[in-house]
PDB file of C-alpha atoms in Angstrom:
ATOM      1  CA  MET A 444     -70.449  75.515 -30.359  1.00 94.00           C
ATOM      2  CA  ILE A 445     -67.208  73.553 -30.684  1.00 96.00           C
ATOM      3  CA  HIS A 446     -64.748  74.799 -33.325  1.00 97.00           C
ATOM      4  CA  VAL A 447     -62.317  72.276 -34.882  1.00 98.00           C
ATOM      5  CA  LEU A 448     -59.417  73.117 -37.223  1.00 98.00           C
ATOM      6  CA  PHE A 449     -57.378  70.440 -39.011  1.00 98.00           C
ATOM      7  CA  VAL A 450     -53.869  71.503 -40.076  1.00 98.00           C
ATOM      8  CA  CYS A 451     -51.286  70.040 -42.445  1.00 98.00           C
ATOM      9  CA  LEU A 452     -48.501  71.521 -44.546  1.00 97.00           C
ATOM     10  CA  GLY A 453     -50.236  72.763 -47.706  1.00 96.00           C
ATOM     11  CA  ASN A 454     -53.942  72.213 -46.908  1.00 98.00           C
ATOM     12  CA  ILE A 455     -54.609  70.188 -50.052  1.00 97.00           C
ATOM     13  CA  CYS A 456     -54.189  66.558 -48.920  1.00 98.00           C
ATOM     14  CA  ARG A 457     -54.435  65.534 -45.271  1.00 98.00           C
ATOM     15  CA  SER A 458     -56.213  68.406 -43.522  1.00 98.00           C
ATOM     16  CA  PRO A 459     -58.961  68.854 -46.145  1.00 98.00           C
ATOM     17  CA  MET A 460     -59.410  65.075 -46.088  1.00 98.00           C
ATOM     18  CA  ALA A 461     -59.819  65.253 -42.307  1.00 98.00           C
ATOM     19  CA  GLU A 462     -62.182  68.210 -42.628  1.00 98.00           C
ATOM     20  CA  ALA A 463     -64.395  66.307 -45.086  1.00 98.00           C
ATOM     21  CA  VAL A 464     -64.311  63.037 -43.102  1.00 98.00           C
ATOM     22  CA  PHE A 465     -65.047  64.787 -39.817  1.00 98.00           C
ATOM     23  CA  ARG A 466     -67.811  66.864 -41.402  1.00 98.00           C
ATOM     24  CA  ASP A 467     -69.390  63.622 -42.683  1.00 98.00           C
ATOM     25  CA  LEU A 468     -69.141  61.947 -39.250  1.00 98.00           C
ATOM     26  CA  VAL A 469     -70.611  64.994 -37.516  1.00 98.00           C
ATOM     27  CA  LYS A 470     -73.480  65.136 -40.010  1.00 97.00           C
ATOM     28  CA  ARG A 471     -74.243  61.431 -39.526  1.00 97.00           C
ATOM     29  CA  GLU A 472     -74.373  61.968 -35.743  1.00 96.00           C
ATOM     30  CA  GLY A 473     -76.782  64.902 -36.174  1.00 96.00           C
ATOM     31  CA  LEU A 474     -74.302  67.339 -34.617  1.00 97.00           C
ATOM     32  CA  LYS A 475     -73.607  69.743 -37.499  1.00 94.00           C
ATOM     33  CA  ASP A 476     -75.364  72.559 -35.611  1.00 96.00           C
ATOM     34  CA  LYS A 477     -72.989  72.074 -32.674  1.00 97.00           C
ATOM     35  CA  ILE A 478     -69.575  71.700 -34.348  1.00 97.00           C
ATOM     36  CA  ILE A 479     -67.865  74.060 -36.801  1.00 97.00           C
ATOM     37  CA  ILE A 480     -65.134  72.428 -38.902  1.00 98.00           C
ATOM     38  CA  ASP A 481     -62.364  73.958 -41.024  1.00 98.00           C
ATOM     39  CA  SER A 482     -58.860  73.161 -42.247  1.00 98.00           C
ATOM     40  CA  ALA A 483     -55.708  75.135 -42.994  1.00 98.00           C
ATOM     41  CA  GLY A 484     -52.080  74.712 -43.967  1.00 98.00           C
ATOM     42  CA  THR A 485     -48.933  75.996 -42.318  1.00 97.00           C
ATOM     43  CA  GLY A 486     -47.643  77.044 -45.748  1.00 95.00           C
ATOM     44  CA  ASP A 487     -49.209  79.331 -48.329  1.00 94.00           C
ATOM     45  CA  TRP A 488     -48.310  77.504 -51.565  1.00 93.00           C
ATOM     46  CA  HIS A 489     -51.814  76.262 -52.349  1.00 93.00           C
ATOM     47  CA  VAL A 490     -54.031  79.044 -50.928  1.00 96.00           C
ATOM     48  CA  GLY A 491     -57.263  79.224 -52.934  1.00 96.00           C
ATOM     49  CA  HIS A 492     -56.866  75.754 -54.476  1.00 97.00           C
ATOM     50  CA  PRO A 493     -59.256  72.814 -54.065  1.00 97.00           C
ATOM     51  CA  PRO A 494     -58.049  69.609 -52.407  1.00 98.00           C
ATOM     52  CA  HIS A 495     -55.504  67.479 -54.286  1.00 98.00           C
ATOM     53  CA  GLN A 496     -56.986  65.152 -56.893  1.00 97.00           C
ATOM     54  CA  GLY A 497     -55.912  62.108 -54.854  1.00 98.00           C
ATOM     55  CA  THR A 498     -57.773  63.445 -51.821  1.00 98.00           C
ATOM     56  CA  ARG A 499     -60.882  64.156 -53.881  1.00 98.00           C
ATOM     57  CA  GLU A 500     -60.737  60.662 -55.417  1.00 98.00           C
ATOM     58  CA  VAL A 501     -60.422  58.792 -52.101  1.00 98.00           C
ATOM     59  CA  LEU A 502     -63.200  60.892 -50.569  1.00 98.00           C
ATOM     60  CA  SER A 503     -65.445  60.275 -53.572  1.00 98.00           C
ATOM     61  CA  LYS A 504     -64.699  56.544 -53.427  1.00 98.00           C
ATOM     62  CA  ASN A 505     -65.887  56.618 -49.796  1.00 98.00           C
ATOM     63  CA  GLN A 506     -68.932  58.732 -50.655  1.00 98.00           C
ATOM     64  CA  ILE A 507     -67.729  61.804 -48.768  1.00 98.00           C
ATOM     65  CA  SER A 508     -68.088  65.288 -50.212  1.00 97.00           C
ATOM     66  CA  ALA A 509     -65.207  67.763 -50.423  1.00 96.00           C
ATOM     67  CA  GLU A 510     -67.539  70.475 -51.679  1.00 95.00           C
ATOM     68  CA  GLY A 511     -66.616  73.980 -50.589  1.00 96.00           C
ATOM     69  CA  ILE A 512     -63.170  73.106 -49.267  1.00 98.00           C
ATOM     70  CA  VAL A 513     -60.510  75.576 -50.422  1.00 97.00           C
ATOM     71  CA  ALA A 514     -56.938  75.783 -49.151  1.00 98.00           C
ATOM     72  CA  ARG A 515     -56.004  78.555 -46.768  1.00 98.00           C
ATOM     73  CA  GLN A 516     -53.128  79.288 -44.408  1.00 98.00           C
ATOM     74  CA  ILE A 517     -53.464  79.156 -40.634  1.00 97.00           C
ATOM     75  CA  ASN A 518     -53.257  82.531 -38.907  1.00 95.00           C
ATOM     76  CA  CYS A 519     -52.892  83.873 -35.358  1.00 91.00           C
ATOM     77  CA  ASP A 520     -56.651  84.437 -34.987  1.00 93.00           C
ATOM     78  CA  ASP A 521     -57.204  80.697 -35.493  1.00 94.00           C
ATOM     79  CA  LEU A 522     -55.273  79.954 -32.300  1.00 92.00           C
ATOM     80  CA  SER A 523     -57.938  81.548 -30.109  1.00 90.00           C
ATOM     81  CA  LYS A 524     -60.960  80.903 -32.347  1.00 94.00           C
ATOM     82  CA  PHE A 525     -60.693  77.099 -32.425  1.00 96.00           C
ATOM     83  CA  ASP A 526     -61.271  74.803 -29.449  1.00 95.00           C
ATOM     84  CA  TYR A 527     -59.325  72.016 -31.161  1.00 97.00           C
ATOM     85  CA  ILE A 528     -56.398  72.535 -33.526  1.00 97.00           C
ATOM     86  CA  ILE A 529     -55.526  69.123 -34.915  1.00 98.00           C
ATOM     87  CA  ALA A 530     -52.111  68.716 -36.558  1.00 98.00           C
ATOM     88  CA  MET A 531     -51.413  65.895 -38.968  1.00 98.00           C
ATOM     89  CA  ASP A 532     -47.765  65.480 -37.961  1.00 97.00           C
ATOM     90  CA  ARG A 533     -45.138  66.655 -35.474  1.00 96.00           C
ATOM     91  CA  ASN A 534     -43.754  69.309 -37.844  1.00 96.00           C
ATOM     92  CA  ASN A 535     -47.228  70.813 -38.288  1.00 96.00           C
ATOM     93  CA  GLU A 536     -47.717  70.722 -34.525  1.00 95.00           C
ATOM     94  CA  MET A 537     -44.410  72.550 -33.933  1.00 93.00           C
ATOM     95  CA  ASP A 538     -45.253  75.150 -36.605  1.00 94.00           C
ATOM     96  CA  ILE A 539     -48.580  75.834 -34.889  1.00 94.00           C
ATOM     97  CA  ILE A 540     -46.863  76.167 -31.499  1.00 92.00           C
ATOM     98  CA  ARG A 541     -44.296  78.565 -33.018  1.00 91.00           C
ATOM     99  CA  LEU A 542     -47.145  80.612 -34.510  1.00 89.00           C
ATOM    100  CA  SER A 543     -48.633  80.950 -31.031  1.00 82.00           C
ATOM    101  CA  GLY A 544     -45.389  82.675 -30.044  1.00 77.00           C
ATOM    102  CA  SER A 545     -45.501  81.635 -26.429  1.00 67.00           C
ATOM    103  CA  GLU A 546     -45.730  78.797 -23.996  1.00 58.00           C
ATOM    104  CA  GLN A 547     -49.264  79.806 -22.957  1.00 59.00           C
ATOM    105  CA  ASN A 548     -52.033  77.223 -22.928  1.00 60.00           C
ATOM    106  CA  GLN A 549     -51.536  74.976 -25.930  1.00 76.00           C
ATOM    107  CA  SER A 550     -53.805  72.197 -24.706  1.00 75.00           C
ATOM    108  CA  ASN A 551     -56.057  72.742 -27.737  1.00 88.00           C
ATOM    109  CA  ILE A 552     -53.220  71.729 -30.113  1.00 93.00           C
ATOM    110  CA  LEU A 553     -53.156  67.950 -30.680  1.00 95.00           C
ATOM    111  CA  LYS A 554     -51.792  65.489 -33.209  1.00 97.00           C
ATOM    112  CA  LEU A 555     -54.610  63.542 -34.884  1.00 98.00           C
ATOM    113  CA  LEU A 556     -53.171  60.089 -34.327  1.00 97.00           C
ATOM    114  CA  ASP A 557     -52.468  60.817 -30.646  1.00 96.00           C
ATOM    115  CA  LEU A 558     -56.221  60.478 -30.218  1.00 96.00           C
ATOM    116  CA  THR A 559     -55.989  56.799 -31.186  1.00 96.00           C
ATOM    117  CA  ASP A 560     -54.574  53.957 -29.116  1.00 93.00           C
ATOM    118  CA  GLU A 561     -53.190  52.029 -32.073  1.00 93.00           C
ATOM    119  CA  HIS A 562     -51.261  54.902 -33.715  1.00 94.00           C
ATOM    120  CA  ARG A 563     -50.449  57.174 -30.742  1.00 93.00           C
ATOM    121  CA  GLY A 564     -47.194  59.057 -31.295  1.00 92.00           C
ATOM    122  CA  LYS A 565     -47.240  58.523 -35.053  1.00 96.00           C
ATOM    123  CA  ASP A 566     -47.677  61.062 -37.841  1.00 97.00           C
ATOM    124  CA  VAL A 567     -50.208  60.935 -40.658  1.00 98.00           C
ATOM    125  CA  PRO A 568     -47.911  60.486 -43.698  1.00 97.00           C
ATOM    126  CA  ASP A 569     -48.198  63.117 -46.409  1.00 97.00           C
ATOM    127  CA  PRO A 570     -49.729  61.499 -49.519  1.00 97.00           C
ATOM    128  CA  TYR A 571     -48.515  64.445 -51.605  1.00 94.00           C
ATOM    129  CA  TYR A 572     -45.129  62.698 -51.376  1.00 93.00           C
ATOM    130  CA  THR A 573     -46.099  59.059 -50.762  1.00 91.00           C
ATOM    131  CA  GLY A 574     -49.117  58.836 -53.087  1.00 95.00           C
ATOM    132  CA  ASN A 575     -50.828  56.524 -50.598  1.00 97.00           C
ATOM    133  CA  PHE A 576     -54.158  58.318 -50.227  1.00 98.00           C
ATOM    134  CA  ASP A 577     -55.989  55.125 -49.209  1.00 97.00           C
ATOM    135  CA  GLU A 578     -53.697  54.521 -46.204  1.00 97.00           C
ATOM    136  CA  VAL A 579     -53.985  58.178 -45.200  1.00 98.00           C
ATOM    137  CA  TYR A 580     -57.772  58.003 -45.463  1.00 98.00           C
ATOM    138  CA  GLN A 581     -57.872  55.031 -43.074  1.00 98.00           C
ATOM    139  CA  LEU A 582     -55.653  56.821 -40.539  1.00 98.00           C
ATOM    140  CA  VAL A 583     -57.615  60.072 -40.847  1.00 98.00           C
ATOM    141  CA  LYS A 584     -60.904  58.223 -40.415  1.00 98.00           C
ATOM    142  CA  GLN A 585     -59.679  56.496 -37.228  1.00 97.00           C
ATOM    143  CA  GLY A 586     -58.406  59.763 -35.780  1.00 98.00           C
ATOM    144  CA  CYS A 587     -61.585  61.646 -36.675  1.00 98.00           C
ATOM    145  CA  GLU A 588     -63.781  58.948 -35.121  1.00 98.00           C
ATOM    146  CA  GLN A 589     -61.828  59.225 -31.869  1.00 97.00           C
ATOM    147  CA  LEU A 590     -61.952  63.031 -31.945  1.00 97.00           C
ATOM    148  CA  LEU A 591     -65.717  62.926 -32.346  1.00 98.00           C
ATOM    149  CA  GLN A 592     -66.045  60.549 -29.378  1.00 97.00           C
ATOM    150  CA  LYS A 593     -63.949  62.961 -27.294  1.00 95.00           C
ATOM    151  CA  ILE A 594     -66.051  65.973 -28.327  1.00 96.00           C
ATOM    152  CA  LYS A 595     -69.354  64.182 -27.742  1.00 95.00           C
ATOM    153  CA  ILE A 596     -68.414  63.850 -24.068  1.00 91.00           C
ATOM    154  CA  GLU A 597     -68.125  67.655 -23.892  1.00 87.00           C
ATOM    155  CA  LEU A 598     -71.411  68.413 -25.633  1.00 83.00           C
TER     156      LEU A 598
END
């Protein structure tokens, strides 16, 4: 089993979008029995809430379910439980590294867009502030497609 965790700031926009998109891709590939997918936020402001309305709308428009996704905060156990911890931006990535509390193996912590050639080094913008859920969806989809290709090599 491969365990994948997507992480953003509040776990209501980008990371639940990535969770839903990746879950859909994994299902379409017939791999849902081989990959466990979750999302979390570095902050606790939205714990227990469903994804943002804008996230739900863009997912619905693309016929992707957000059913069962509820915001939670990342914790220390997640660092060893998940094979891939995918940050949406550099700040999220640094928060995750700080949570780990050491310089030990952090090879499982990646930025989503670093998996793409076209957007390597860039952050997924936060639509909570920009309102551009469609742009974020396109970036998330590209990153998730590349992540799945990477994982399929390991399976």
